[in-house]
Coordinates of C-alpha atoms and ligand atoms in Angstrom, one line a residue:
Q187 CA -0.4 15.5 16.9
K188 CA 0.3 12.0 19.8
D189 CA -1.2 12.6 22.7
P190 CA -4.5 10.9 23.8
H191 CA -5.8 13.7 27.6
T192 CA -7.0 10.7 28.6
L193 CA -6.4 10.3 32.7
P194 CA -3.9 10.1 34.8
G195 CA -4.4 6.0 35.7
R196 CA -6.4 5.6 31.6
S197 CA -4.6 3.2 28.9
A198 CA -6.4 1.4 26.3
V199 CA -9.1 3.2 24.5
V200 CA -12.9 0.7 23.1
H201 CA -14.4 0.9 19.8
L202 CA -18.2 0.6 20.7
F203 CA -18.6 0.4 16.9
E204 CA -22.2 1.5 15.5
W205 CA -23.4 2.2 19.9
K206 CA -25.8 5.1 19.9
F207 CA -24.5 8.2 21.9
D208 CA -27.6 7.6 24.7
D209 CA -26.2 4.0 24.7
I210 CA -22.3 5.4 24.8
A211 CA -23.3 7.9 27.8
E212 CA -25.0 5.4 30.2
E213 CA -21.5 3.5 29.2
C214 CA -19.5 5.9 30.2
E215 CA -20.5 6.2 33.7
R216 CA -22.4 2.8 34.4
F217 CA -19.1 0.6 33.1
L218 CA -16.2 2.8 31.5
G219 CA -15.4 5.0 34.3
P220 CA -16.3 2.9 37.5
F221 CA -14.0 0.5 35.2
G222 CA -10.5 2.8 34.3
F223 CA -10.9 2.7 30.5
A224 CA -9.5 5.9 29.5
G225 CA -12.0 6.9 25.5
V226 CA -14.2 5.0 23.7
Q227 CA -14.3 5.5 19.5
V228 CA -17.2 6.4 17.9
S229 CA -17.9 4.5 14.5
P230 CA -18.4 8.1 11.9
V231 CA -20.5 10.4 13.2
S232 CA -21.3 12.7 10.0
E233 CA -25.0 11.6 8.2
N234 CA -24.4 9.4 5.4
V235 CA -26.2 8.4 2.2
I236 CA -29.0 5.4 3.2
V237 CA -27.9 1.9 1.6
E238 CA -30.4 -0.6 1.1
N239 CA -30.5 -3.4 3.6
R240 CA -28.9 -0.7 5.7
P241 CA -25.3 -2.5 5.9
W242 CA -22.6 -0.8 8.5
Y243 CA -20.6 0.1 6.1
E244 CA -23.3 2.2 4.5
R245 CA -21.6 5.5 7.6
Y246 CA -18.1 5.6 5.7
Q247 CA -20.9 7.1 2.5
P248 CA -20.8 10.4 3.8
I249 CA -23.3 12.9 2.2
S250 CA -22.9 16.0 5.3
Y251 CA -21.1 17.3 7.3
K252 CA -24.0 17.4 9.6
I253 CA -24.2 14.7 13.2
A254 CA -27.1 12.3 12.1
T255 CA -26.4 9.0 11.9
R256 CA -28.6 5.6 13.4
S257 CA -26.1 6.4 16.2
G258 CA -27.6 10.1 16.6
D259 CA -28.2 13.5 16.4
E260 CA -25.9 16.4 17.7
A261 CA -27.7 16.9 20.7
A262 CA -26.9 13.3 22.1
F263 CA -24.1 13.7 20.7
A264 CA -22.9 16.7 23.4
R265 CA -24.9 15.2 25.8
M266 CA -22.3 12.0 25.1
T267 CA -19.1 14.2 25.4
Q268 CA -20.3 16.2 27.9
R269 CA -21.5 12.5 30.8
C270 CA -18.1 10.3 28.8
N271 CA -15.7 13.4 30.4
N272 CA -17.3 14.0 32.8
A273 CA -17.4 10.0 33.5
G274 CA -13.4 10.5 32.1
V275 CA -13.5 9.2 29.6
R276 CA -12.4 10.8 26.4
I277 CA -14.3 10.6 22.8
Y278 CA -12.5 10.2 19.4
V279 CA -14.0 10.7 16.5
D280 CA -14.2 7.9 13.4
A281 CA -13.8 11.2 11.3
V282 CA -14.5 9.7 6.6
F283 CA -12.8 12.9 5.0
N284 CA -11.1 11.1 2.3
H285 CA -14.3 10.9 0.0
M286 CA -18.2 10.9 0.0
S287 CA -20.1 8.4 -0.8
G288 CA -20.1 5.9 -3.8
D289 CA -22.9 6.2 -6.6
H290 CA -26.2 5.9 -5.8
P291 CA -30.5 6.5 -7.6
N292 CA -31.7 9.3 -5.9
A293 CA -29.1 9.8 -3.0
V294 CA -30.9 10.7 0.6
G295 CA -28.8 10.8 4.2
T296 CA -30.0 9.6 7.3
G297 CA -30.4 13.6 8.2
G298 CA -32.7 13.4 5.1
S299 CA -29.8 15.3 3.0
T300 CA -30.2 14.4 -0.8
A301 CA -27.2 13.9 -3.4
N302 CA -26.8 14.0 -7.4
T303 CA -24.1 10.8 -6.4
Y304 CA -23.8 10.4 -10.2
N305 CA -22.7 14.6 -11.0
K306 CA -21.2 14.6 -7.9
E307 CA -23.3 17.5 -5.9
Y308 CA -22.9 17.0 -1.8
P309 CA -25.5 20.4 -2.0
A310 CA -26.1 19.7 2.6
V311 CA -22.1 20.6 2.1
P312 CA -21.8 22.5 -0.3
Y313 CA -19.3 20.2 -2.2
G314 CA -19.7 20.6 -6.3
N315 CA -17.2 18.7 -9.0
N316 CA -15.3 21.0 -8.7
D317 CA -13.9 19.9 -5.6
F318 CA -13.5 16.2 -6.2
N319 CA -10.5 15.0 -7.8
P320 CA -10.9 13.3 -11.6
T321 CA -12.2 10.1 -11.9
C322 CA -10.6 6.5 -11.5
A323 CA -10.4 3.5 -9.7
V324 CA -7.5 3.1 -7.0
N325 CA -6.8 -0.5 -8.5
N326 CA -2.7 0.1 -7.9
Y327 CA -0.8 -0.5 -4.7
Q328 CA 2.3 -0.1 -6.2
D329 CA 1.3 4.4 -7.1
A330 CA 0.9 6.4 -5.0
N331 CA -0.5 8.6 -7.1
N332 CA -2.7 6.2 -7.9
V333 CA -3.3 5.4 -4.2
R334 CA -4.1 8.8 -3.4
N335 CA -6.2 10.7 -6.1
C336 CA -8.1 7.9 -7.3
E337 CA -11.4 6.5 -5.7
L338 CA -11.6 3.2 -3.4
V339 CA -13.6 1.1 -3.7
G340 CA -16.4 3.7 -6.4
L341 CA -16.4 6.7 -3.2
H342 CA -15.2 10.3 -4.5
D343 CA -12.2 11.6 -3.9
L344 CA -12.5 14.7 -2.7
K345 CA -9.7 17.1 -3.9
L346 CA -7.8 17.6 -0.6
S347 CA -5.2 20.2 -2.3
S348 CA -7.7 22.7 -2.3
D349 CA -7.5 25.1 0.1
Y350 CA -12.5 24.8 -0.2
V351 CA -12.4 21.8 0.4
R352 CA -9.3 21.7 3.2
G353 CA -11.6 24.8 5.2
K354 CA -15.1 22.5 4.8
I355 CA -13.5 19.9 6.3
A356 CA -12.3 21.2 9.2
D357 CA -14.7 23.4 10.0
F358 CA -17.2 20.3 10.1
L359 CA -13.7 18.4 13.5
N360 CA -13.7 22.4 14.9
H361 CA -17.3 22.0 15.8
L362 CA -16.2 18.4 17.1
I363 CA -14.1 19.5 19.0
H364 CA -16.0 22.7 20.5
L365 CA -18.3 20.0 21.2
G366 CA -15.8 18.3 23.5
V367 CA -14.4 14.9 21.6
A368 CA -10.4 14.5 22.7
G369 CA -9.4 13.6 18.6
F370 CA -9.9 12.1 15.3
R371 CA -9.3 8.6 14.1
L372 CA -8.3 9.6 10.6
D373 CA -10.3 6.9 8.5
A374 CA -8.2 5.6 4.9
A375 CA -5.6 8.0 5.7
K376 CA -3.4 6.1 3.3
H377 CA -5.2 7.6 0.4
M378 CA -5.5 11.3 2.7
W379 CA -1.4 12.7 1.1
P380 CA 0.4 13.9 4.4
G381 CA 1.3 17.5 3.5
D382 CA -2.7 17.6 3.0
I383 CA -3.9 16.0 6.2
Q384 CA -0.2 17.9 7.9
I385 CA -2.6 21.6 6.5
I386 CA -5.8 20.6 7.8
T387 CA -5.1 19.5 10.9
S388 CA -3.1 22.9 11.2
K389 CA -6.6 24.7 11.2
L390 CA -8.0 22.8 13.9
S391 CA -8.8 24.2 17.5
D392 CA -7.1 24.0 20.4
L393 CA -9.5 21.4 22.2
N394 CA -12.1 22.5 24.2
I395 CA -10.7 23.5 28.5
T396 CA -14.8 23.6 29.2
Y397 CA -14.7 19.6 29.5
G398 CA -11.8 19.4 31.2
F399 CA -8.6 19.6 28.6
R400 CA -5.6 21.4 29.9
S401 CA -5.4 24.8 27.5
G402 CA -3.6 24.4 24.5
A403 CA -4.3 20.9 24.1
R404 CA -4.5 20.2 21.1
P405 CA -6.5 16.9 19.1
F406 CA -5.2 14.2 19.3
I407 CA -5.3 11.4 15.8
Y408 CA -4.1 8.2 15.2
Q409 CA -4.5 7.6 11.2
E410 CA -5.9 4.5 9.1
V411 CA -2.9 3.3 6.8
I412 CA -2.5 -0.9 5.9
D413 CA 1.0 -1.3 5.9
L414 CA 2.0 -4.5 6.0
G415 CA 4.0 -4.0 3.5
G416 CA 5.4 -4.0 -0.2
E417 CA 3.6 -1.2 -1.0
A418 CA 4.2 2.6 -2.9
I419 CA 3.1 3.8 0.1
S420 CA 4.7 3.2 3.6
A421 CA 2.8 4.2 7.2
K422 CA 6.2 5.3 9.0
E423 CA 5.2 8.9 5.7
Y424 CA 2.5 9.8 8.7
V425 CA 4.1 9.9 11.5
N426 CA 4.9 13.0 11.5
I427 CA 1.5 13.3 12.2
G428 CA 0.2 11.6 14.8
L429 CA 0.3 7.8 15.4
V430 CA -0.4 5.2 12.8
T431 CA -2.6 2.2 13.3
E432 CA -0.3 -0.7 13.4
F433 CA -1.7 -3.6 11.3
K434 CA 1.2 -5.6 11.0
Y435 CA 0.5 -5.9 15.1
S436 CA -3.1 -7.6 14.3
S437 CA -1.4 -10.1 11.9
S438 CA 0.6 -11.5 14.2
I439 CA -0.4 -11.5 17.1
G440 CA -3.7 -13.9 15.5
S441 CA -1.3 -15.7 13.8
A442 CA 0.5 -15.7 17.2
F443 CA -1.9 -17.3 19.9
R444 CA -3.9 -18.9 16.7
G445 CA -0.4 -21.5 17.1
D446 CA 1.1 -20.9 13.1
N447 CA 3.9 -19.3 15.4
P448 CA 5.1 -19.8 19.1
I449 CA 4.0 -17.6 21.7
K450 CA 7.7 -18.2 22.4
Y451 CA 9.2 -15.6 20.5
L452 CA 6.5 -12.0 21.8
K453 CA 9.8 -11.8 23.7
N454 CA 10.3 -9.1 21.6
F455 CA 6.9 -8.0 20.2
G456 CA 6.6 -4.7 18.7
E457 CA 10.2 -2.9 16.4
G458 CA 12.3 -5.8 17.4
W459 CA 9.1 -7.2 14.5
G460 CA 9.7 -4.2 12.3
F461 CA 6.7 -2.3 13.9
L462 CA 6.6 1.1 13.9
N463 CA 8.2 2.7 16.6
G464 CA 5.9 2.4 19.8
G465 CA 4.6 4.9 20.3
D466 CA 3.9 5.9 16.5
S467 CA 1.6 2.6 17.0
L468 CA -2.5 2.4 17.3
V469 CA -2.0 -1.6 18.0
F470 CA -5.7 -4.1 18.7
V471 CA -5.6 -7.7 18.1
D472 CA -8.9 -7.3 15.3
N473 CA -10.8 -4.0 13.8
H474 CA -14.2 -3.4 12.8
D475 CA -13.0 -4.6 9.1
N476 CA -10.0 -7.0 9.5
Q477 CA -12.5 -9.1 11.9
R478 CA -14.8 -9.9 8.8
G479 CA -12.4 -10.6 6.5
S480 CA -11.7 -7.2 5.1
G481 CA -9.0 -4.7 5.0
A482 CA -5.5 -6.8 6.4
G483 CA -4.6 -10.0 8.1
G484 CA -7.0 -12.1 6.6
S485 CA -6.9 -16.0 8.5
S486 CA -5.3 -15.1 11.2
I487 CA -6.9 -12.5 12.6
L488 CA -9.0 -13.6 16.3
T489 CA -12.5 -12.5 16.4
Y490 CA -15.0 -12.8 19.5
K491 CA -15.5 -16.0 18.0
Q492 CA -12.2 -17.8 19.2
S493 CA -13.2 -16.8 22.1
K494 CA -10.6 -18.7 24.8
L495 CA -7.5 -17.7 21.6
Y496 CA -9.2 -13.9 21.6
K497 CA -9.0 -13.3 25.4
M498 CA -5.7 -14.6 25.1
A499 CA -4.4 -12.3 22.4
V500 CA -6.4 -9.7 23.7
G501 CA -4.5 -10.0 27.3
F502 CA -1.1 -10.6 26.1
M503 CA -2.2 -7.0 23.7
L504 CA -3.1 -5.7 27.4
A505 CA -0.1 -6.6 29.6
W506 CA 2.9 -5.6 26.9
P507 CA 4.0 -2.8 27.4
Y508 CA 3.8 -0.7 23.5
G509 CA 1.4 0.5 21.5
F510 CA -1.8 2.9 22.7
P511 CA -4.3 -0.4 22.9
R512 CA -7.5 -0.4 22.2
V513 CA -10.3 -3.2 22.6
M514 CA -13.4 -3.8 19.7
S515 CA -16.7 -4.0 20.9
S516 CA -18.4 -5.9 18.0
F517 CA -22.0 -6.7 17.4
F518 CA -22.9 -10.1 16.6
F519 CA -22.3 -11.0 13.1
D520 CA -23.0 -13.9 10.2
D521 CA -23.5 -12.1 7.0
K522 CA -19.8 -9.9 6.6
D523 CA -22.3 -6.3 6.1
Q524 CA -25.1 -6.9 8.1
G525 CA -25.3 -3.8 10.1
P526 CA -25.9 -3.3 14.1
P527 CA -29.1 -5.1 15.5
A528 CA -32.0 -3.0 14.2
D529 CA -35.8 -3.2 14.6
G530 CA -38.6 -3.4 11.3
N531 CA -37.6 0.9 10.4
G532 CA -33.6 -0.2 10.3
N533 CA -33.8 1.7 14.0
T534 CA -30.1 0.8 15.9
L535 CA -31.1 -1.7 19.2
N536 CA -29.9 0.1 22.0
V537 CA -28.1 -2.3 23.9
V538 CA -29.2 -3.7 27.1
I539 CA -27.2 -5.3 30.5
N540 CA -27.0 -8.9 31.9
P541 CA -27.8 -9.2 35.6
D542 CA -24.0 -11.3 35.0
M543 CA -22.7 -7.7 33.7
T544 CA -22.7 -9.5 29.9
C545 CA -24.5 -7.2 26.6
G546 CA -27.9 -8.5 24.7
N547 CA -29.6 -7.6 22.2
G548 CA -26.9 -9.3 19.6
W549 CA -24.1 -6.7 21.5
V550 CA -21.3 -8.4 21.8
C551 CA -19.3 -6.3 24.3
E552 CA -16.1 -7.6 24.5
H553 CA -15.2 -5.1 26.7
R554 CA -17.1 -5.5 29.6
W555 CA -15.7 -10.0 28.6
R556 CA -14.3 -10.0 33.0
Q557 CA -10.8 -11.0 31.2
I558 CA -10.6 -8.1 29.5
Y559 CA -11.6 -6.4 31.7
N560 CA -9.8 -7.1 34.0
M561 CA -6.5 -7.3 31.6
V562 CA -6.6 -2.8 31.3
A563 CA -6.8 -3.0 35.0
F564 CA -3.7 -5.1 34.6
R565 CA -2.3 -2.3 32.1
N566 CA -3.1 0.5 34.4
A567 CA -1.5 -1.0 37.1
V568 CA 1.5 -1.7 35.6
E569 CA 2.1 1.8 33.9
G570 CA 4.9 2.9 33.2
T571 CA 7.1 0.1 34.4
S572 CA 8.9 -2.3 32.0
V573 CA 9.4 -5.7 30.9
N574 CA 10.8 -8.6 33.2
D575 CA 12.0 -12.2 33.9
W576 CA 10.6 -13.6 30.5
W577 CA 10.0 -17.2 31.5
D578 CA 8.9 -19.8 28.1
N579 CA 9.2 -23.1 28.1
G580 CA 10.4 -23.0 24.5
N581 CA 7.6 -23.6 22.7
K582 CA 4.0 -22.1 23.8
Q583 CA 4.0 -20.9 27.2
I584 CA 5.0 -18.3 28.0
A585 CA 5.2 -16.0 31.4
F586 CA 6.3 -11.9 32.5
C587 CA 6.5 -9.3 35.2
R588 CA 6.0 -5.9 35.2
G589 CA 8.5 -4.6 37.9
G590 CA 7.1 -5.9 40.8
K591 CA 3.1 -4.6 39.8
G592 CA 2.3 -7.4 37.7
F593 CA 2.8 -10.5 36.5
V594 CA 0.8 -13.1 33.9
A595 CA 1.4 -16.1 33.0
F596 CA -0.7 -17.7 29.0
N597 CA -0.7 -21.9 28.3
D598 CA -1.1 -22.2 24.5
E599 CA 0.0 -25.6 24.1
F600 CA -2.8 -27.2 22.7
G601 CA -3.5 -30.0 25.3
I602 CA -0.6 -29.6 27.9
D603 CA -1.1 -28.3 31.6
M604 CA 1.7 -25.5 32.2
K605 CA 2.9 -26.3 35.7
Q606 CA 5.5 -24.3 36.6
T607 CA 7.0 -22.5 39.9
L608 CA 8.3 -19.2 38.4
Q609 CA 9.7 -15.8 39.2
T610 CA 6.9 -13.1 39.7
C611 CA 8.2 -9.8 41.0
L612 CA 5.5 -9.0 42.9
S613 CA 6.2 -8.7 47.5
P614 CA 4.9 -12.2 49.2
G615 CA 1.6 -12.8 50.2
T616 CA -1.4 -13.6 48.2
Y617 CA -3.2 -12.7 45.5
C618 CA -6.3 -12.7 43.0
D619 CA -5.7 -13.9 39.4
V620 CA -8.1 -12.1 37.3
I621 CA -8.4 -13.9 34.8
S622 CA -10.7 -17.1 37.1
G623 CA -12.2 -14.4 39.0
T624 CA -12.4 -11.0 40.7
N625 CA -11.2 -9.1 43.8
K626 CA -14.0 -7.3 45.2
G627 CA -14.2 -6.5 49.0
G628 CA -11.1 -9.3 49.3
S629 CA -12.6 -11.5 48.7
C630 CA -11.1 -13.7 46.0
S631 CA -13.7 -15.6 43.0
G632 CA -11.2 -17.0 41.6
K633 CA -7.8 -18.2 41.3
Q634 CA -5.3 -17.9 44.5
I635 CA -2.0 -17.5 43.9
T636 CA 0.9 -17.4 47.0
V637 CA 4.0 -15.7 46.6
G638 CA 7.1 -17.2 49.3
G639 CA 9.4 -14.7 50.6
D640 CA 11.8 -15.8 47.1
G641 CA 9.1 -13.9 44.7
K642 CA 8.4 -17.1 44.2
A643 CA 4.6 -18.5 43.0
Y644 CA 3.6 -21.6 41.7
I645 CA 1.3 -21.7 38.5
E646 CA -1.0 -24.3 37.2
I647 CA -2.8 -22.4 33.8
L648 CA -4.8 -26.3 32.9
S649 CA -5.6 -27.1 29.0
K650 CA -9.1 -28.0 29.2
E651 CA -9.5 -24.8 31.5
D652 CA -12.0 -21.9 30.6
D653 CA -9.2 -19.6 29.7
G654 CA -5.3 -19.8 28.5
I655 CA -4.4 -17.0 31.3
L656 CA -3.3 -15.9 34.2
A657 CA -3.0 -12.7 36.3
I658 CA -2.5 -10.9 39.2
H659 CA -0.8 -7.4 39.9
V660 CA -0.8 -4.7 43.5
N661 CA -4.4 -4.4 43.1
S662 CA -5.1 -8.0 43.1
K663 CA -3.7 -8.7 46.8
L664 CA -6.2 -10.2 48.9
Ligands
ARE994 C1 -18.8 -0.8 0.0 C2 -19.2 -1.6 -0.7 C3 -18.3 -0.6 -2.0 C4 -19.3 0.1 -2.7 C5 -18.9 0.5 -2.0 C6 -19.1 2.3 -2.5 O1 -18.4 -2.7 -0.4 O2 -18.5 -2.0 -3.2 O3 -18.3 0.3 -4.3 O4 -19.4 0.6 -1.4 O5 -20.5 1.9 -2.8 C7 -15.4 0.5 4.4 C8 -16.5 -1.0 3.2 C9 -17.1 -1.1 2.2 C10 -17.3 -0.4 1.3 C11 -16.6 1.5 2.1 C12 -18.1 2.2 2.2 O6 -15.8 -1.9 4.4 O7 -16.8 -2.6 1.6 O8 -17.6 -0.1 0.0 O9 -17.2 1.4 3.7 O10 -19.7 2.1 2.6 C13 -8.5 -0.8 1.6 C14 -8.1 0.9 1.9 C15 -8.9 1.2 4.0 C16 -10.3 0.6 4.1 C17 -10.3 -0.5 3.6 C18 -11.0 -1.6 4.2 O11 -6.8 1.4 1.8 O12 -9.0 2.1 3.9 O13 -9.5 -1.3 2.5 N1 -10.3 0.6 5.4 C19 -11.5 2.1 5.8 C20 -12.4 1.2 6.6 C21 -14.2 0.8 5.5 C22 -14.3 1.3 5.0 C23 -12.8 2.5 4.1 C24 -12.1 2.6 4.8 C25 -13.9 3.3 3.5 O14 -12.2 1.0 8.3 O15 -14.4 0.6 6.8 O16 -15.0 0.4 3.5 O17 -14.2 4.4 4.1 C26 -5.0 -4.1 1.4 C27 -3.9 -2.8 0.8 C28 -5.0 -3.0 2.3 C29 -6.7 -2.2 1.4 C30 -7.1 -3.7 1.6 C31 -8.3 -3.9 1.1 O18 -4.3 -4.7 2.0 O19 -3.3 -2.7 1.5 O20 -5.4 -0.5 2.0 O21 -7.8 -1.4 2.6 O22 -6.0 -3.7 1.0 O23 -9.2 -3.0 0.2
CA995 CA1 -7.8 10.2 -1.7

């Protein structure tokens, strides 16, 4: 089901990776709602095995379907969905049900449950050995049976052909629906048969109308299927069920802004590049895997660590009418396994907000970077329009318009200034560039752009500037 049930005028979601539920609730009220974000992807909520040194990835090893993780318990989860929905922000849960945990001696979960992982016994569900596929390792991406019926990195693979297992998963997801979520990311969907996913999703309830969903609304589904081509399984097999993560988008946008492939070629970014149909795609510049070198995309991926190029890539994603965009919001890391900011007992630290609106305590909060949240507002302002007045210099400077509602330019050329008079498609007047500043109560802290009677404006992005973008739109008119 492809409708994300976002509120009108909201068009982008943010993954608040590893955030605690109470912090997410605060963020919905104090920032995401007011700044026009449509929803939040929440890290897996089901109780997970506690792994030594508390890496972030322990959350992908369920031990039960109790809501009990380092992000909080069921009461905190329920407070969050209530407060976020009230703020106009939807909640999507990262749902892990291809597998349970890998093997761990004396496995104990974040909610106190125990398991005998070697015997595949998870009494807190309960699942027993018979509820899993026979042990074998995923080691051949040319063989769909191997990918779907064997263990991904040693994670015990659930027998999704079983009615009992399907029922347990559906009960878990239905409980989350009852508590107010709008939908799910399906983790490791490539490792599940589309037919099994279809049966499980058909068992799901309609969304809970007490949270403002229309009656009969079906849960939004987006599936994690990594398809860069050349494997037995293709992303297309999943588009009947819901959206699919388009990893080609993530790796291609990274290569483009890194300069490996001049951005003039972004002119037909989307289907023209062999991606899924825009209406079937969940798009992103980086995700929690490929920002730390796993998953897919390798060294093409841009992250907060290459901040200037990253802001340009995220800005392009938000300005460009293809796919349903997800903004990443990270914690700082040096080691790829390192977990979220935590105290000495492994408890996740609160997100603190600095006077300049950025975050502290180890949280990056890319979604609070002015260039990013102002481009979310840009996307909301131009919703429903298509691209016109494309311009490029034949290399790494581009500009385009969105149906009389917004204009954006990018200078991705190293050491070369952009100084051009360009067709903007906006009505005559003075506009505030929402990248170099913000338009607050009619006063602009950034560049001011004058659009003449002919719709043209002088656009300047110097190579030495902090940002390689310039963006103006109907709501930034002074
Ligand atoms: C951890 C340890 C392992 C250990 C295991 C069990 O790292 O060494 O064996 O625990 O104890 C995350 C981490 C894993 C972690 C796992 C469980 O990334 O390192 O294992 O949690 O804690 C494939 C899958 C794709 C998957 C990526 C990472 O197809 O679904 O690998 N992504 C999702 C999540 C991950 C999560 C899981 C799935 C598991 O987003 O965060 O793993 O729930 C090609 C193929 C891809 C393949 C890719 C990498 O590109 O096309 O399909 O992706 O290679 O192998
Ligand atoms: Ca499987």
